[in-house]
mmCIF file of C-alpha atoms in Angstrom:
data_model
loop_
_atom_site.group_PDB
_atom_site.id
_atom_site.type_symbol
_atom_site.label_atom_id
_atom_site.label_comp_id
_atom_site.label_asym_id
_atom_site.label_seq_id
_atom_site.Cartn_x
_atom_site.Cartn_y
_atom_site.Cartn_z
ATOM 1 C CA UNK A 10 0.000 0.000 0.000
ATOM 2 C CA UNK A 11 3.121 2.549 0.393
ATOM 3 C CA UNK A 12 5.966 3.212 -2.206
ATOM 4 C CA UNK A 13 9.184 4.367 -1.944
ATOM 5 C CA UNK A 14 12.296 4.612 -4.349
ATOM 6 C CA UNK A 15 11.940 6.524 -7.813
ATOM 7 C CA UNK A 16 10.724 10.133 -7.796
ATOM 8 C CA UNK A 17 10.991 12.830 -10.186
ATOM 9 C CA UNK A 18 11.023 13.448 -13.378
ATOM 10 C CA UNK A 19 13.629 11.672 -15.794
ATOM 11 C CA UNK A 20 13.837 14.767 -18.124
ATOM 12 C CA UNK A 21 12.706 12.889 -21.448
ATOM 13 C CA UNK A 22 10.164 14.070 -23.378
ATOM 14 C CA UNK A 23 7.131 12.080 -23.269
ATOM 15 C CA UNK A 24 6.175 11.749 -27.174
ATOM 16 C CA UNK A 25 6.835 9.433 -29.387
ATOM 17 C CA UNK A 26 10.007 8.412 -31.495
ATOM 18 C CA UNK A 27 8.388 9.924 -34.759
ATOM 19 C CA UNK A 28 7.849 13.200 -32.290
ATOM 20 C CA UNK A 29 11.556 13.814 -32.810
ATOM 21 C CA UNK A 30 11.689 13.212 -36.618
ATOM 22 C CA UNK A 31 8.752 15.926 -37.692
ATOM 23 C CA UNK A 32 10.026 18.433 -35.213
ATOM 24 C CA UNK A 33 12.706 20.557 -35.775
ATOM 25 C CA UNK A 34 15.123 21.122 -32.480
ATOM 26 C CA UNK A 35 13.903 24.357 -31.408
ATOM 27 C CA UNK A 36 10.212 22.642 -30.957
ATOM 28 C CA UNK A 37 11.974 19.556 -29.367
ATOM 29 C CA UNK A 38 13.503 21.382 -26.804
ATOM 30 C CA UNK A 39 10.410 23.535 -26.355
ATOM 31 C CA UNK A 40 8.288 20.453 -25.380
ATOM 32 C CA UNK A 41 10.686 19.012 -23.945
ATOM 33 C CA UNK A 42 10.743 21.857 -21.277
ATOM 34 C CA UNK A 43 6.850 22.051 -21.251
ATOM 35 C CA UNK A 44 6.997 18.616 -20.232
ATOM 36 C CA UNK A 45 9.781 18.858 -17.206
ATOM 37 C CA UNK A 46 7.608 21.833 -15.869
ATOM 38 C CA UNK A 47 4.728 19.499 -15.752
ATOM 39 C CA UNK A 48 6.553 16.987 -14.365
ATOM 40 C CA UNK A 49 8.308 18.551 -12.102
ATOM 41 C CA UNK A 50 5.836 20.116 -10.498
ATOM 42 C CA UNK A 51 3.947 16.905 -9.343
ATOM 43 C CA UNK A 52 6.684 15.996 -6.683
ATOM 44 C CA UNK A 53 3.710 14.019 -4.881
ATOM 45 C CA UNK A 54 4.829 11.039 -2.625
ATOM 46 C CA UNK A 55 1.524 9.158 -2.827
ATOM 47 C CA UNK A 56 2.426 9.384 -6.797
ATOM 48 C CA UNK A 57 3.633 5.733 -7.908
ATOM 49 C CA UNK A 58 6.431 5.580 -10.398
ATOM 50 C CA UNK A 59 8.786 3.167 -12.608
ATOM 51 C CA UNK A 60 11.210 1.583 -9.797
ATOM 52 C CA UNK A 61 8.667 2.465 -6.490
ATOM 53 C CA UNK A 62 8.518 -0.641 -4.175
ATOM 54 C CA UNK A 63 4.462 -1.169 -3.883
ATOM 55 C CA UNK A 64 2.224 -3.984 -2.186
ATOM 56 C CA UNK A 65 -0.684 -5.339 -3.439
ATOM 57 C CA UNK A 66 -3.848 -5.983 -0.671
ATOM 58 C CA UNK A 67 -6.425 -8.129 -2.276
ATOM 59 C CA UNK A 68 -10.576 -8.044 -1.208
ATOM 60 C CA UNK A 69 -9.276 -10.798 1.426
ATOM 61 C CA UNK A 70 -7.405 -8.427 3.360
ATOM 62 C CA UNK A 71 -4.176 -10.466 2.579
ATOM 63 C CA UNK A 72 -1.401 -8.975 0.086
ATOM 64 C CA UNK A 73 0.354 -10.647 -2.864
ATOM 65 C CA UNK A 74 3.216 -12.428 -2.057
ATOM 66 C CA UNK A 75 5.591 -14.788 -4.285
ATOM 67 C CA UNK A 76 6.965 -17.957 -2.764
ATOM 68 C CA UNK A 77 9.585 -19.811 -5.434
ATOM 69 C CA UNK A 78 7.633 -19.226 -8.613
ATOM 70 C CA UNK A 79 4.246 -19.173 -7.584
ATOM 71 C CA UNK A 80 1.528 -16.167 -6.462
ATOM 72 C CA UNK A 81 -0.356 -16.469 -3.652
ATOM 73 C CA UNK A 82 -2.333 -13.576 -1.215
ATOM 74 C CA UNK A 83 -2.233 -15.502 2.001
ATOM 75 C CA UNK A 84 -0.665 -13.252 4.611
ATOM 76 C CA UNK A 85 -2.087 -9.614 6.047
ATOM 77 C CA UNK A 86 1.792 -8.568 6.194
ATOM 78 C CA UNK A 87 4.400 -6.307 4.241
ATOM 79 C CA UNK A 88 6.946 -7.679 4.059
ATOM 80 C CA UNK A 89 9.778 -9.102 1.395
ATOM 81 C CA UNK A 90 7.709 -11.657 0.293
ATOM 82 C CA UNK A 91 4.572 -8.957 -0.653
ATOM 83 C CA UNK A 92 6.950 -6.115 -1.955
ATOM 84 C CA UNK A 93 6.793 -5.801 -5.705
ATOM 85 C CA UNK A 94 8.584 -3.488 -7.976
ATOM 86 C CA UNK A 95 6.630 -1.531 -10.298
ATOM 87 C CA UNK A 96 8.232 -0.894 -13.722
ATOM 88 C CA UNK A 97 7.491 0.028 -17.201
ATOM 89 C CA UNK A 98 8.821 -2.101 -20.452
ATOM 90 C CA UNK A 99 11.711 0.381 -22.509
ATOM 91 C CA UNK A 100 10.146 -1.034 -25.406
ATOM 92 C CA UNK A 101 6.484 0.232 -25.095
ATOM 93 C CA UNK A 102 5.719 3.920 -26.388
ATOM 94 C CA UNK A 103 2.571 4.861 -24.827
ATOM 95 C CA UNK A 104 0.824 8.357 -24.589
ATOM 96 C CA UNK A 105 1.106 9.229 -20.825
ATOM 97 C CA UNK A 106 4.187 10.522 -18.821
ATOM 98 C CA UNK A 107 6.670 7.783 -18.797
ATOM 99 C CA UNK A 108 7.198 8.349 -15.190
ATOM 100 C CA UNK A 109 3.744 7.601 -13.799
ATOM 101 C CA UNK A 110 1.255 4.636 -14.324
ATOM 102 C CA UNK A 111 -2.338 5.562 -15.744
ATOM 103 C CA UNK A 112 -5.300 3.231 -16.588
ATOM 104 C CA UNK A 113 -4.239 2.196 -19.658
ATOM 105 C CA UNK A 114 -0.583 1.979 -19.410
ATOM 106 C CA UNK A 115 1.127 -1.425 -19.671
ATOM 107 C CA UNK A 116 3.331 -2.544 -16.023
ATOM 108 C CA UNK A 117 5.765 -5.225 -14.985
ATOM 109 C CA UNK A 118 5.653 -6.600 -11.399
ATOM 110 C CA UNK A 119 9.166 -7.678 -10.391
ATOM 111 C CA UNK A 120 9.056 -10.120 -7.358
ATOM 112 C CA UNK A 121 11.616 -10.235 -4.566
ATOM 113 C CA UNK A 122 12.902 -13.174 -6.486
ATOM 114 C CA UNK A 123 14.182 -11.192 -9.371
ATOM 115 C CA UNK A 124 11.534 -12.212 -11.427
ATOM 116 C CA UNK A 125 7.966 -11.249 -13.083
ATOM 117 C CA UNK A 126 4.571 -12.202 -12.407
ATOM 118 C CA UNK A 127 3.258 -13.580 -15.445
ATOM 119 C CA UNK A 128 -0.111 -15.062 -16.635
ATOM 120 C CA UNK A 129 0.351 -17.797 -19.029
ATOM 121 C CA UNK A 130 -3.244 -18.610 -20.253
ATOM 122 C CA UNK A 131 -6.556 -17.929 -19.478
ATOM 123 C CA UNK A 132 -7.636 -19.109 -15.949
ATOM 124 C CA UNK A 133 -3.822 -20.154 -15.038
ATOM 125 C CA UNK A 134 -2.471 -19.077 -12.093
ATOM 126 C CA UNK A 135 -0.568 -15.919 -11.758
ATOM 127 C CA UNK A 136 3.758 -17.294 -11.439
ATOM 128 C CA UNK A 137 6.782 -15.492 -11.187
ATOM 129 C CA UNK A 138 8.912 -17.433 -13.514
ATOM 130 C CA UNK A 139 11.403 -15.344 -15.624
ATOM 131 C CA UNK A 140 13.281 -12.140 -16.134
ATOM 132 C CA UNK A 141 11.790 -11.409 -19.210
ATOM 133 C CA UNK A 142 9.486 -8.390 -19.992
ATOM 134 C CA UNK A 143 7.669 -10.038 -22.669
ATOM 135 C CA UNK A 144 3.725 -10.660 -23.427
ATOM 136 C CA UNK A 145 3.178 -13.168 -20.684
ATOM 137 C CA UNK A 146 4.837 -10.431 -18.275
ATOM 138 C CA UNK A 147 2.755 -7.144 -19.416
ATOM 139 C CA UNK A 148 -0.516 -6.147 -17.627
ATOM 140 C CA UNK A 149 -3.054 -3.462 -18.126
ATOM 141 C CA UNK A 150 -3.587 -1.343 -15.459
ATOM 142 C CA UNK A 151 -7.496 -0.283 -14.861
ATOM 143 C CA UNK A 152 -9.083 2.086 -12.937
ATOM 144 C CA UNK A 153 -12.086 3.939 -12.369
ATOM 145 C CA UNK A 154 -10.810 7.096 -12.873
ATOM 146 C CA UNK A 155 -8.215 8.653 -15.469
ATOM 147 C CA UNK A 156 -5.841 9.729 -12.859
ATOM 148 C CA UNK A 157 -2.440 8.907 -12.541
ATOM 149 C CA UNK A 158 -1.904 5.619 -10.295
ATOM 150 C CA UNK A 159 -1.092 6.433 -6.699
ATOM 151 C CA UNK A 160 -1.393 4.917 -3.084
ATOM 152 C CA UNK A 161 -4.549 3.871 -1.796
ATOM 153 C CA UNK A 162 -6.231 3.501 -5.696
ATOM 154 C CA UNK A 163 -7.773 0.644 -6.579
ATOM 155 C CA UNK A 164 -6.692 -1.038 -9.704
ATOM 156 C CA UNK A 165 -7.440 -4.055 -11.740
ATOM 157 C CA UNK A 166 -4.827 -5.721 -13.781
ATOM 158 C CA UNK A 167 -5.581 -7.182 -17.236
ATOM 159 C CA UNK A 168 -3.542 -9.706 -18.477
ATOM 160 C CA UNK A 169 -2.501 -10.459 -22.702
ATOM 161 C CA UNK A 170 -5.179 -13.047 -22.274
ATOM 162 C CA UNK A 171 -8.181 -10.365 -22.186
ATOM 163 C CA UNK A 172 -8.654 -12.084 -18.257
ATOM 164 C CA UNK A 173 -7.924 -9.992 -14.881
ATOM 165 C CA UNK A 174 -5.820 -11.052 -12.019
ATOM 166 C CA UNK A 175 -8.431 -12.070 -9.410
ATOM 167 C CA UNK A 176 -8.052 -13.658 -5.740
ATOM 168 C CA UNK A 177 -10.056 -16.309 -4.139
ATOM 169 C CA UNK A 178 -9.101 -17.910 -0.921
ATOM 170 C CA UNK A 179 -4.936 -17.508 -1.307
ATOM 171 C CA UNK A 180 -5.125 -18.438 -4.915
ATOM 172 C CA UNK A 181 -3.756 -15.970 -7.559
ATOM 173 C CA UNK A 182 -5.273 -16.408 -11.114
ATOM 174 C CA UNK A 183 -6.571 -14.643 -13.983
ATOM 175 C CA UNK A 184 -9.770 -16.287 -14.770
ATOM 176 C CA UNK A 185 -12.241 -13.533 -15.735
ATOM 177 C CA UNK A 186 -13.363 -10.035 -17.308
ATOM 178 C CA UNK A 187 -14.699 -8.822 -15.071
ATOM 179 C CA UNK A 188 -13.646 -6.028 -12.835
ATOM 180 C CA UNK A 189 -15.337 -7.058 -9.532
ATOM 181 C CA UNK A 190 -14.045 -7.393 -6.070
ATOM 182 C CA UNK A 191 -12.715 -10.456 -6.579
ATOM 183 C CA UNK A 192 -10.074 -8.507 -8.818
ATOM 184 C CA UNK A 193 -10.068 -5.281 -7.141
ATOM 185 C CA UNK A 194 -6.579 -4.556 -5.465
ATOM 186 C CA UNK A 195 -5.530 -1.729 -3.553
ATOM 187 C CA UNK A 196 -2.149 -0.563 -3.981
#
């Protein structure tokens, strides 16, 4: 529910790679500055970004934790087990600040292991079994606002397979499309 780590803004211009092909260097650097002024000015803590260490609290009360390659929600505790790192994939250009999360935007949850939770097909459970940002690795975040991710929100994560990470009991899966409270997780 808390994060720490990465703050601030990373100076790089939000648009995309063809942005910097059709505009000539005196626009470049103009948005690029309209965009650090933007950024800079939303300093908030509660603000979740690439690198933050975040936990996960499922309708159970319990948080997301990884034990060898499998996710489970079994425990009401924060501690290594639960912590997840939130990042974004280099290789995805999307349309929002780079250094926040909005609904929308595809994330990678690192474990404690070194590795990513990952949903291999529809109603599998959720693992954490390689180091690879790939398809199997990416989820959607949802919410039901616009605003950028930040602590306390409650998300829903959408996996490659069209199905959202859900909880039932201390099982992890991604078995539905629904957005209910059986998927509901507070960060």
């Amino acid at each position: 529910s808390g994060a720490s780590g990465a703050s601030g803004a990373s100076g790089r211009a939000s648009g995309r790679v063809e942005d910097t092909e059709l505009l000539g260097a005196s626009r470049i650097q103009s948005f690029q500055s309209t965009w650090q002024a933007v950024s800079l000015g939303s300093d908030d803590p509660d603000l979740i970004r690439p690198g933050d260490r975040i936990f996960l609290r499922a309708h159970t009360g319990c948080y997301i934790d990884v034990a060898e390659d499998m996710a489970f929600a079994r425990w009401d505790d924060t501690g290594d087990w639960q912590q997840l790192v939130i990042e974004k994939s280099p290789l995805v250009v999307e349309d929002t600040d780079p250094s926040l999360f909005h609904p929308g935007d595809l994330m990678f949850l690192k474990a404690h292991t070194g590795r990513y939770l990952d949903v291999q097909d529809e109603g599998s459970p959720v693992q954490a079994r390689w180091q690879d940002l790939g398809v199997w690795q990416g989820l959607e975040l949802a919410k039901k606002d616009s605003d950028p991710l930040r602590v306390g929100d409650i998300l829903f994560l959408k996996s490659h397979t069209g199905m959202y990470i859900d909880v039932h009991n201390h099982q992890v899966q991604a078995r539905w499309a629904d957005e209910g409270d059986w998927q509901a997780l507070t960060i």
